[in-house]
mmCIF file of C-alpha atoms in Angstrom:
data_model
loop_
_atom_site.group_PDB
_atom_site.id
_atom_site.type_symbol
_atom_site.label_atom_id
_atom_site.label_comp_id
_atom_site.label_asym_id
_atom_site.label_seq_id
_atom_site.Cartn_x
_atom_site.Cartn_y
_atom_site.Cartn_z
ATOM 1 C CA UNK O 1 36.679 51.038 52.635
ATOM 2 C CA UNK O 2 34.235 51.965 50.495
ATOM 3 C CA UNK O 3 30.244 51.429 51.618
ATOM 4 C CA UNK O 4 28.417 48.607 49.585
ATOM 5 C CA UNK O 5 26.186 49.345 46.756
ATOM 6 C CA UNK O 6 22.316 49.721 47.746
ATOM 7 C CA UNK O 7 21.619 47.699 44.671
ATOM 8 C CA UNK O 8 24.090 44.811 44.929
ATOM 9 C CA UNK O 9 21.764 43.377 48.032
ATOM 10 C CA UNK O 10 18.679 42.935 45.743
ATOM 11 C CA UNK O 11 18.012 39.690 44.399
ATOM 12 C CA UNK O 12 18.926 39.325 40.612
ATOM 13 C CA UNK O 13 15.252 38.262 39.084
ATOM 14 C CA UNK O 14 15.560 35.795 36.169
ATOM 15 C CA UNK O 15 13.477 35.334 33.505
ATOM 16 C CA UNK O 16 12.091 32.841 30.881
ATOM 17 C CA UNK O 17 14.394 32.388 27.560
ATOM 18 C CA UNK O 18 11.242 31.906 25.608
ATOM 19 C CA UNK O 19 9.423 34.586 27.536
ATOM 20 C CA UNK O 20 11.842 37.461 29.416
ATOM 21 C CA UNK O 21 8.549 39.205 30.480
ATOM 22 C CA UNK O 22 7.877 36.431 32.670
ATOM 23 C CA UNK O 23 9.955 35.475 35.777
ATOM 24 C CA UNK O 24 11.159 31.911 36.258
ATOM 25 C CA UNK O 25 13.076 30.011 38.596
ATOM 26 C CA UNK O 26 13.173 26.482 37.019
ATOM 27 C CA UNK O 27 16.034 25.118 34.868
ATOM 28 C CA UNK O 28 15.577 22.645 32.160
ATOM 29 C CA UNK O 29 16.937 19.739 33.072
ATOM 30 C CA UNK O 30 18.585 19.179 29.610
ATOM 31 C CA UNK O 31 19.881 22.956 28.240
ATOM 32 C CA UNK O 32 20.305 24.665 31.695
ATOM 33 C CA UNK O 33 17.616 27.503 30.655
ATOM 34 C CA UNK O 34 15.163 29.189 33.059
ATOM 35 C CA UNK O 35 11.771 27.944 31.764
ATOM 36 C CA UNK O 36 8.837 29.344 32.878
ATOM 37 C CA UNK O 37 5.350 27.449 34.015
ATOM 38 C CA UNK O 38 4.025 27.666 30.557
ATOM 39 C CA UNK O 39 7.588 25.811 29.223
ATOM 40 C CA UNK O 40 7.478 22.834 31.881
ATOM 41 C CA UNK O 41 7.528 19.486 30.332
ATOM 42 C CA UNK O 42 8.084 16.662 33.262
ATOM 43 C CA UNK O 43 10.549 14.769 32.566
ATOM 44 C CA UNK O 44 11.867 11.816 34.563
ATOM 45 C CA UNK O 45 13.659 14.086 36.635
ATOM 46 C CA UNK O 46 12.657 17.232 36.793
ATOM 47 C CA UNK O 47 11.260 19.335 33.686
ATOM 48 C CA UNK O 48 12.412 20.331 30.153
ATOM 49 C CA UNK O 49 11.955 23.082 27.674
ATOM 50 C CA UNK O 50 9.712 22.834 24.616
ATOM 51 C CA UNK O 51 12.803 22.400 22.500
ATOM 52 C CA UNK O 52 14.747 20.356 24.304
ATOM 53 C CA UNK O 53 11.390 18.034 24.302
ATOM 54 C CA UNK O 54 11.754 18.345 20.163
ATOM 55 C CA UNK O 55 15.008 16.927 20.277
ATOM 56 C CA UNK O 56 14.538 14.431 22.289
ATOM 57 C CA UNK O 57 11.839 13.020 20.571
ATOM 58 C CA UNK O 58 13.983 13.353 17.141
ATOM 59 C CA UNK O 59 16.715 11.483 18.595
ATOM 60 C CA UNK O 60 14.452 8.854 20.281
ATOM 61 C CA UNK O 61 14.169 5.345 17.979
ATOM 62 C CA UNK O 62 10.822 4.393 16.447
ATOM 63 C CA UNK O 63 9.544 0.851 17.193
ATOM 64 C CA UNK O 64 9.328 -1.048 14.018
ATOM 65 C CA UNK O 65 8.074 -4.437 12.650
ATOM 66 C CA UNK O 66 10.180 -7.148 12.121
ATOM 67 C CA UNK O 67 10.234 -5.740 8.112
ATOM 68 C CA UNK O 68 10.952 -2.439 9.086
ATOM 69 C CA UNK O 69 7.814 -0.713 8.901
ATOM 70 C CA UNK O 70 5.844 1.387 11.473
ATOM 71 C CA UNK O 71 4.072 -0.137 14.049
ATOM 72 C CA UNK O 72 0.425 0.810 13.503
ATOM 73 C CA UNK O 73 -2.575 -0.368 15.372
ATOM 74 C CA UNK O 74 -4.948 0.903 12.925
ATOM 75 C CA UNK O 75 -5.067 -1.068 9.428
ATOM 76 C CA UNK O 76 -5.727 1.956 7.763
ATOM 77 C CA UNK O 77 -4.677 0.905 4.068
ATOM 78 C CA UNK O 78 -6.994 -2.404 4.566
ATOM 79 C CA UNK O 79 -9.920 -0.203 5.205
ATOM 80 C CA UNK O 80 -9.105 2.472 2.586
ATOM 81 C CA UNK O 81 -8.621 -0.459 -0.466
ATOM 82 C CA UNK O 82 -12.450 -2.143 0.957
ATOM 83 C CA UNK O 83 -13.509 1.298 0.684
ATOM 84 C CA UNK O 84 -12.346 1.611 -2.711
ATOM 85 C CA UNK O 85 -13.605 -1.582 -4.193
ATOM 86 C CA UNK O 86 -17.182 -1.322 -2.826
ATOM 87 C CA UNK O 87 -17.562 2.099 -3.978
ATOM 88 C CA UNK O 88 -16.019 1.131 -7.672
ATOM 89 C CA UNK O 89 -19.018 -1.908 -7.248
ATOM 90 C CA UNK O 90 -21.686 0.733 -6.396
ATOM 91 C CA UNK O 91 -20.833 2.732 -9.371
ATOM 92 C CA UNK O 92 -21.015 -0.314 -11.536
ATOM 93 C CA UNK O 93 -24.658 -0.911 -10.469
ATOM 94 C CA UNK O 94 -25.664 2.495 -10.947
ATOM 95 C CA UNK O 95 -23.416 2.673 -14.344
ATOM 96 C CA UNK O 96 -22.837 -0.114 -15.966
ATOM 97 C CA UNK O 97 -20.768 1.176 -18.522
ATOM 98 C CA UNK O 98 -17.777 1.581 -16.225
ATOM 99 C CA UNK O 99 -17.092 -1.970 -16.535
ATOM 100 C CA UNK O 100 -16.520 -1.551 -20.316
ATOM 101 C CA UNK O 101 -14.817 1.458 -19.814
ATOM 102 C CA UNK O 102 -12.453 0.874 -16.874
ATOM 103 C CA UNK O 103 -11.720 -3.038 -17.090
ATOM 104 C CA UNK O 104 -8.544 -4.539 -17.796
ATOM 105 C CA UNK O 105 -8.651 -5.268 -21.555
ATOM 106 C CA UNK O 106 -5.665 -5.647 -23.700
ATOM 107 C CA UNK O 107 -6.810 -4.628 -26.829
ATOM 108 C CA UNK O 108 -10.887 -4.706 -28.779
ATOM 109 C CA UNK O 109 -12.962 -2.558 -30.511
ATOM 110 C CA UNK O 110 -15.900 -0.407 -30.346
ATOM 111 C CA UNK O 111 -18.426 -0.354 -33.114
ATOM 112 C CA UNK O 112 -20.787 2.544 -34.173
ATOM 113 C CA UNK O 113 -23.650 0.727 -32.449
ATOM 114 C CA UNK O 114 -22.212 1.277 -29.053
ATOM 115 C CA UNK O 115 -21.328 -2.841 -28.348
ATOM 116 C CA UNK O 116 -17.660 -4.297 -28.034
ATOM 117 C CA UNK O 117 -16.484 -6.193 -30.662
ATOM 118 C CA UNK O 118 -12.505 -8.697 -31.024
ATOM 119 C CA UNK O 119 -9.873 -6.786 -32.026
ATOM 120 C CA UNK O 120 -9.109 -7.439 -35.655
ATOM 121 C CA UNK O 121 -5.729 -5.349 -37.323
ATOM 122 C CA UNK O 122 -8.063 -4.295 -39.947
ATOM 123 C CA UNK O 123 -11.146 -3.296 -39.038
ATOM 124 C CA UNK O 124 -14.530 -1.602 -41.370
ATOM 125 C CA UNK O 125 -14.933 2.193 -40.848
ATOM 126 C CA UNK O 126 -16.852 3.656 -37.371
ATOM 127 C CA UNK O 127 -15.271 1.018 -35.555
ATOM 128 C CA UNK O 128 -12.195 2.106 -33.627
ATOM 129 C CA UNK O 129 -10.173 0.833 -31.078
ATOM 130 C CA UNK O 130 -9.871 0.156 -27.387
ATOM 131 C CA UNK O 131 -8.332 -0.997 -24.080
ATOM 132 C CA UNK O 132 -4.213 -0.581 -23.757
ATOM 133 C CA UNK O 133 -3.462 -0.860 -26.891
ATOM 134 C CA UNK O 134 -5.759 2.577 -27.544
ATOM 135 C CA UNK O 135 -3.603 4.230 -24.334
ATOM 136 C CA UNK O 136 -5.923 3.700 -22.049
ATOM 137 C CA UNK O 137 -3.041 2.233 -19.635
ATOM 138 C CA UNK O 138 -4.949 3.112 -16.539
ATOM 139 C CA UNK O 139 -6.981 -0.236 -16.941
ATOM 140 C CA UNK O 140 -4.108 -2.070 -15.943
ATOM 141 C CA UNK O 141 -4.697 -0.676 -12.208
ATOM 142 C CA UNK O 142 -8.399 0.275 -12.916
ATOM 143 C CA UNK O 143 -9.555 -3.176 -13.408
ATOM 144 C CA UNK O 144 -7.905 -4.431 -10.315
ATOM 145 C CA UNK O 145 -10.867 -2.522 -8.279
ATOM 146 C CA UNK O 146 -13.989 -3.488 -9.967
ATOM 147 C CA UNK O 147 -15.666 -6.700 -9.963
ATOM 148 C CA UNK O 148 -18.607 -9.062 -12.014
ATOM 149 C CA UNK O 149 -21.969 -7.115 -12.005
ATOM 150 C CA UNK O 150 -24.843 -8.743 -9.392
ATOM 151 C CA UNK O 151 -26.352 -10.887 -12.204
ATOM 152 C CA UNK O 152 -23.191 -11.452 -14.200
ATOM 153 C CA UNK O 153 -20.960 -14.593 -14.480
ATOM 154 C CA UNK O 154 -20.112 -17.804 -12.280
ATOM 155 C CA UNK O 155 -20.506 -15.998 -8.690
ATOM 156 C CA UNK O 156 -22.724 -12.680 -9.108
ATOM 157 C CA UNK O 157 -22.203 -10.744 -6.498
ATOM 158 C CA UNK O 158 -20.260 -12.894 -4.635
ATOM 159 C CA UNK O 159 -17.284 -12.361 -6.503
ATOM 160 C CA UNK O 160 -16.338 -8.854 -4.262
ATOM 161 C CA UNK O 161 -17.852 -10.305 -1.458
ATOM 162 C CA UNK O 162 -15.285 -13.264 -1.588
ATOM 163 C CA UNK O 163 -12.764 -10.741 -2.358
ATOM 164 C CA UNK O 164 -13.452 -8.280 0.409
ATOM 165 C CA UNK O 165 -13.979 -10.788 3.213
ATOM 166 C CA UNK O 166 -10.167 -12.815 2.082
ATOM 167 C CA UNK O 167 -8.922 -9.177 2.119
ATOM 168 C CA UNK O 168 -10.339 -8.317 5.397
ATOM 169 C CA UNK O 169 -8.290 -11.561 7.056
ATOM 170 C CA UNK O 170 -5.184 -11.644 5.710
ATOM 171 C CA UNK O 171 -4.580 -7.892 4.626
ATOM 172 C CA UNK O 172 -4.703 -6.975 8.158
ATOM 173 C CA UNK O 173 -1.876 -9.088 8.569
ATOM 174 C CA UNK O 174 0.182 -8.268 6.528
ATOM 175 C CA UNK O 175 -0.084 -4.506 6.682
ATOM 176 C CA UNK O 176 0.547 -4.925 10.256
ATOM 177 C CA UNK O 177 3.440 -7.196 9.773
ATOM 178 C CA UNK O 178 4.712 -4.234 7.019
ATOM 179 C CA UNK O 179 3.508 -1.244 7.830
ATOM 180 C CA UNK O 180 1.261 0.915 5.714
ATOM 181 C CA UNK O 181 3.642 1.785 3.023
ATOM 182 C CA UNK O 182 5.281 -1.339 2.302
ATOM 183 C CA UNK O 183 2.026 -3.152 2.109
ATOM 184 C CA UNK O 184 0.232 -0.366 -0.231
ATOM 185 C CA UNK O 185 3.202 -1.111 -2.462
ATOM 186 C CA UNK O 186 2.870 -4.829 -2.344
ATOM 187 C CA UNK O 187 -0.911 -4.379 -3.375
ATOM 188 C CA UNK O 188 -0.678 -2.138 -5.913
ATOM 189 C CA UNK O 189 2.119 -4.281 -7.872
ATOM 190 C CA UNK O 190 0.977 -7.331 -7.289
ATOM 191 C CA UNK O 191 -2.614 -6.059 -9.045
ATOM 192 C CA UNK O 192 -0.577 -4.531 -11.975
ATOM 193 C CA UNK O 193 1.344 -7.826 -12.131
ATOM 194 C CA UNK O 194 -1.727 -9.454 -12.350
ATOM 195 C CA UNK O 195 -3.227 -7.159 -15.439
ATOM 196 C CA UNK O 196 0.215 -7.740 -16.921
ATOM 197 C CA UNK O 197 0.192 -11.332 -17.353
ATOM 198 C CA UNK O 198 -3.548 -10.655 -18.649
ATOM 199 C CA UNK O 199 -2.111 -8.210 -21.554
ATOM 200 C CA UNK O 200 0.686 -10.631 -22.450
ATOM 201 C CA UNK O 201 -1.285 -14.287 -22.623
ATOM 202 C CA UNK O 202 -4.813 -12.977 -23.151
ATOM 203 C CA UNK O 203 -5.299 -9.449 -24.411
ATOM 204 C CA UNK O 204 -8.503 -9.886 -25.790
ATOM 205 C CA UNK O 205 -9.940 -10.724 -22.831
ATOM 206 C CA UNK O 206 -11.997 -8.128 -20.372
ATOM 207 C CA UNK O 207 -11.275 -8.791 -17.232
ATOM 208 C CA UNK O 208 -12.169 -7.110 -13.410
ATOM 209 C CA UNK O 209 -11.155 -8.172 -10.048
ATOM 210 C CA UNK O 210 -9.064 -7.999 -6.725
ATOM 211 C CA UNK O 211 -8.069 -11.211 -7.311
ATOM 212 C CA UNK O 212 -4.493 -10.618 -8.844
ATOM 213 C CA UNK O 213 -3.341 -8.305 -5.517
ATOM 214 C CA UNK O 214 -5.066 -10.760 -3.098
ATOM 215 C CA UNK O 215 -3.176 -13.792 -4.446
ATOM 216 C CA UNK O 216 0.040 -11.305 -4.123
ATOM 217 C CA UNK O 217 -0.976 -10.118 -0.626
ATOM 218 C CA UNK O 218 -1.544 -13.596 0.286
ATOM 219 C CA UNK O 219 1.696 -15.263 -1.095
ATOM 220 C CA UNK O 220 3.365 -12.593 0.894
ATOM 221 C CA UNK O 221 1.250 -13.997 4.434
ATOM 222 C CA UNK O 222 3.034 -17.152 3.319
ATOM 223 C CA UNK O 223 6.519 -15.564 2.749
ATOM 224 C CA UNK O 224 6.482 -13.156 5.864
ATOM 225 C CA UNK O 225 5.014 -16.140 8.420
ATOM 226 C CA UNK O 226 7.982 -18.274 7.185
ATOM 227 C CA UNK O 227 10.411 -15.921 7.781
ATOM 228 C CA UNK O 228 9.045 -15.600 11.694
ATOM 229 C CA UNK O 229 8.752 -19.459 12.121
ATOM 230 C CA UNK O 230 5.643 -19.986 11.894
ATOM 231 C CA UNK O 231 4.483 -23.041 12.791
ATOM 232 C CA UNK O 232 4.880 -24.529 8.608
ATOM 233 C CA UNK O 233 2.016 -27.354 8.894
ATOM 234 C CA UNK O 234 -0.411 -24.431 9.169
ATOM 235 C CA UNK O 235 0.815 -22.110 6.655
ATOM 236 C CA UNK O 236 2.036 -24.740 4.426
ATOM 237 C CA UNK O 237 -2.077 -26.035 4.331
ATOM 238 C CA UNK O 238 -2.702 -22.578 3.521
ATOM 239 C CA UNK O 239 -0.265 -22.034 0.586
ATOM 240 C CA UNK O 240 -1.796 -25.354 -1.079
ATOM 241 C CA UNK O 241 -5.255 -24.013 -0.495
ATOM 242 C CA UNK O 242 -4.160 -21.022 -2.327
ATOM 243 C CA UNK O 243 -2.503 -22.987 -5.241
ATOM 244 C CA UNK O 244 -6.050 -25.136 -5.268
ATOM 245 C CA UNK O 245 -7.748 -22.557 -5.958
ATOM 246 C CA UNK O 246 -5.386 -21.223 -8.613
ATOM 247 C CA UNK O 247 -5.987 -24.221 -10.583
ATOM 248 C CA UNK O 248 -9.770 -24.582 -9.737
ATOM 249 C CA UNK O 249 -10.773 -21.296 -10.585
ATOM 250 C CA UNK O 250 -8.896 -21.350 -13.833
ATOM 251 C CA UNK O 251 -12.359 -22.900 -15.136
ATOM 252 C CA UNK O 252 -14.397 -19.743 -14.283
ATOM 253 C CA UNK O 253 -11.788 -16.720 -13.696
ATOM 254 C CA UNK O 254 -8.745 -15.520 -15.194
ATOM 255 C CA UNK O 255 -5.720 -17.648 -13.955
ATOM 256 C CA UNK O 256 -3.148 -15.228 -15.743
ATOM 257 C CA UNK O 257 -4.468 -12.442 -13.246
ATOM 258 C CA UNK O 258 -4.191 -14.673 -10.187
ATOM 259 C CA UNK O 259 -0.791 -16.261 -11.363
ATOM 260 C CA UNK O 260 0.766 -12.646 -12.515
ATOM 261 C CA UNK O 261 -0.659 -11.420 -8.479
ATOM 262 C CA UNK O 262 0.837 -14.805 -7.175
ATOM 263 C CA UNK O 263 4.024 -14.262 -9.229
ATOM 264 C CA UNK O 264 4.817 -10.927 -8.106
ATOM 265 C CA UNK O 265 3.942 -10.742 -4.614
ATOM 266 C CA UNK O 266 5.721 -13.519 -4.271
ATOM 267 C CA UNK O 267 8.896 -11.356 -5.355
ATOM 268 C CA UNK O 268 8.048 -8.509 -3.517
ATOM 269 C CA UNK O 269 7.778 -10.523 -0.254
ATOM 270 C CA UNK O 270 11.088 -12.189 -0.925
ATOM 271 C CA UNK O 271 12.881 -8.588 -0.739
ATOM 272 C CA UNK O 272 10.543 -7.323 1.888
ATOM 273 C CA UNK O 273 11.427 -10.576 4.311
ATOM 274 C CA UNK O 274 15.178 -11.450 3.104
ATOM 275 C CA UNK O 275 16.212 -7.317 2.791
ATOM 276 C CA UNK O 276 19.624 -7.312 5.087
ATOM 277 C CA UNK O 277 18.375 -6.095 8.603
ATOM 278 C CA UNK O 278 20.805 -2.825 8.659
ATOM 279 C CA UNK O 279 20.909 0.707 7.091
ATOM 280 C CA UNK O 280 20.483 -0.672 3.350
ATOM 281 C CA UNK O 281 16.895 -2.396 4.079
ATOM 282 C CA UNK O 282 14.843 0.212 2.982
ATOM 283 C CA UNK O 283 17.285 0.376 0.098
ATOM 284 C CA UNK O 284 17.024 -2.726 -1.237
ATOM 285 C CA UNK O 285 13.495 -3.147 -0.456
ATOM 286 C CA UNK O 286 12.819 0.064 -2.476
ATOM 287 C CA UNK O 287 15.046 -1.322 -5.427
ATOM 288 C CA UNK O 288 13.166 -4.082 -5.532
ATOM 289 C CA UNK O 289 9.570 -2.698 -5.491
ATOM 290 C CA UNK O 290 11.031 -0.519 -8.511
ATOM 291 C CA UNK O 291 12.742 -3.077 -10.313
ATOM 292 C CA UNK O 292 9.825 -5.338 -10.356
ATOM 293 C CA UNK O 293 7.437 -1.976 -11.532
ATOM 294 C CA UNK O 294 10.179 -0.877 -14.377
ATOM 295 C CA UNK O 295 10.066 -4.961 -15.331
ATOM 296 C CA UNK O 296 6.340 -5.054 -15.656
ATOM 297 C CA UNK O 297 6.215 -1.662 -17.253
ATOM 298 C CA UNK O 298 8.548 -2.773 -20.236
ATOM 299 C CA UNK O 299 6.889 -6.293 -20.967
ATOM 300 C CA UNK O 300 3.401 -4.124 -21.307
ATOM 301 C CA UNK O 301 5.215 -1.767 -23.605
ATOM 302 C CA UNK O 302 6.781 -4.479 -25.137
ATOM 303 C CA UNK O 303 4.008 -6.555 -25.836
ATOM 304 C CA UNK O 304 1.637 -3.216 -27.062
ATOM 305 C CA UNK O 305 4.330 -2.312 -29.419
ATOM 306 C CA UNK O 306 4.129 -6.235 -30.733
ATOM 307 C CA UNK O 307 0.399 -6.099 -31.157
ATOM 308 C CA UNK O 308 0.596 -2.351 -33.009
ATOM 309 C CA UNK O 309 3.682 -3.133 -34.957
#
C-alpha cells in the first residue's frame, strides 16, 4: 500500500467568485457560490450574493395604484407644474410682453406700432400676422401656464392664486391615485384640449390660464373616485360645483378653455379608470392618451388650414 500524499491532509481553502484573492467560507443562499464578507447580503435565511440580490429584486412585483401607476409618496409632478406656473407669472411681471407673445391666440395681427390688432384676411402693409395661424403652435401649451397680469381683468392676481391653490388639493390626488406619468399626461392634454376648443370657437381671442388642465384634472378626481366607490353624495356635490362654475365663469373667462379641459380629461379618465385590469392596461391606456392627442392635433390643423385657405 502506497503511503498517503503529504498534501491530500491540508484543508482545500476556497475563495470568493467575485474576489479569488480573498478566502470565504459562506455560500449564497440562492446560487451556491462562496461569497466573501464584502458580498453578504442577509437574506431571510442566511445571505446572498450581489447578483443574486439583482435578480431578485428584478423578479420581485412593484406595488401599484389601483390605475396601474407607481406608488409614490412624493407628488413630485404637482410641485414641478406650481413651480412652473409661478415662475411663467414672475416673468410676466418683470416682462410683460410674454403674455402677447406666449398666450393662446388663434390667429391676430401685429402692427408697425408695436400693439395687437383683429385678424383681418387682408390686411395694410407693416402689419403681419400672429398666434397659430403664423406657426407659433407652441401657444397652444404655452398659454396653459401663464395667467392675467396683477392689475389685469376680473380677478388680478387672484386668477393663479385660485389656480394654484385648486391644483394643490386635487392634483395631489390624482397623481397619487395615477402615478406620475399617467397624471403628467392627463395635464398636459387636457390643457391642449382646452387651447383647442379656444382655436376652433374663438380664435381671435387671447387667452392664458391653468384653467383648461384643472377642469381636466378635476373631472378625472370625479371619474377615478367613482370607480373606487366613493361615497357619490360627496363627489357628486363636487362635480356640480365644478359644472357651476363652468357656467358662472363663462361671464368673465373663457368657457371653451374650461369645457375643451373638462371634455378631455373627462376621456382620458374614462380609459385610465375602465382600461381592462391585465397585461393590455397600459396598452389601451397609452392608445387612448394618443388617440385623443392625434384627434386634437388634426381639428387644430384642420381648422388653421380653414382660416388660411
Amino acid at each position: 500500500m502506497e503511503p498517503e500524499s503529504p498534501s491530500s491532509s491540508e484543508p482545500t481553502v476556497t475563495t470568493c467568485y467575485r474576489h479569488p484573492e480573498v478566502e470565504a467560507y459562506v455560500r449564497c443562499t440562492r446560487c451556491d457560490r462562496f461569497i466573501c464578507p464584502d458580498c453578504m447580503h442577509e437574506a431571510a435565511v442566511g445571505h446572498q450574493c450581489p447578483e443574486c440580490v439583482r435578480d431578485g429584486a428584478r423578479t420581485v412585483r412593484q406595488a401599484r395604484t389601483a390605475f396601474g401607476g407607481r406608488i409614490s409618496a412624493v407628488p413630485l409632478v404637482t410641485y414641478v407644474l406650481i413651480g412652473l406656473n409661478v415662475l411663467a407669472y414672475l416673468a410676466e411681471v418683470v416682462r410683460p410682453s410674454v403674455v402677447d407673445d406666449f398666450a393662446v391666440l388663434g390667429r391676430g395681427l401685429a402692427g408697425p406700432d408695436g400693439l395687437h390688432y383683429v385678424w383681418q384676411a387682408v390686411y395694410p402693409s407693416g402689419f403681419h400676422p400672429e398666434g397659430v395661424v403664423d406657426g407659433e403652435w407652441y401657444r397652444l401649451l404655452t398659454g396653459a401656464f401663464l395667467h392675467l397680469p396683477p392689475t389685469e381683468g376680473t380677478f388680478g392676481v387672484l386668477h393663479i392664486v385660485m389656480n394654484m391653490v385648486t391644483l394643490w388639493n386635487v392634483g395631489r390626488i390624482v397623481e397619487a391615485q395615477l402615478g406620475r406619468a399617467r397624471y403628467l399626461a392627463l395635464y398636459l392634454l387636457s390643457a391642449l384640449g382646452g387651447s383647442v376648443l379656444v382655436l376652433l370657437l374663438a380664435p381671435d381671442a387671447r387667452t392664458v390660464g391653468a384653467s383648461g388642465a384643472l377642469f381636466g384634472v378635476c373631472t378625472a378626481y370625479y371619474v377615478l373616485a367613482r370607480r373606487l366607490g366613493a361615497d357619490p353624495r360627496g363627489i357628486n356635490r363636487f362635480m356640480a360645483g365644478l359644472l357651476i362654475w363652468l357656467v358662472l365663469s363663462a361671464v368673465v373667462t373663457s368657457w371653451q378653455g374650461h369645457l375643451g379641459g373638462l371634455l378631455t380629461g373627462g376621456l382620458i379618465a374614462l380609459a385610465y379608470a375602465y382600461a381592462p385590469r391585465d397585461r393590455r392596461r397600459v396598452l389601451v391606456q397609452a392608445s387612448a392618451c394618443a388617440v385623443v392627442l392625434a384627434l386634437l392635433l388634426v381639428l387644430a390643423v384642420g381648422k388653421v388650414a380653414a382660416m388660411t385657405g
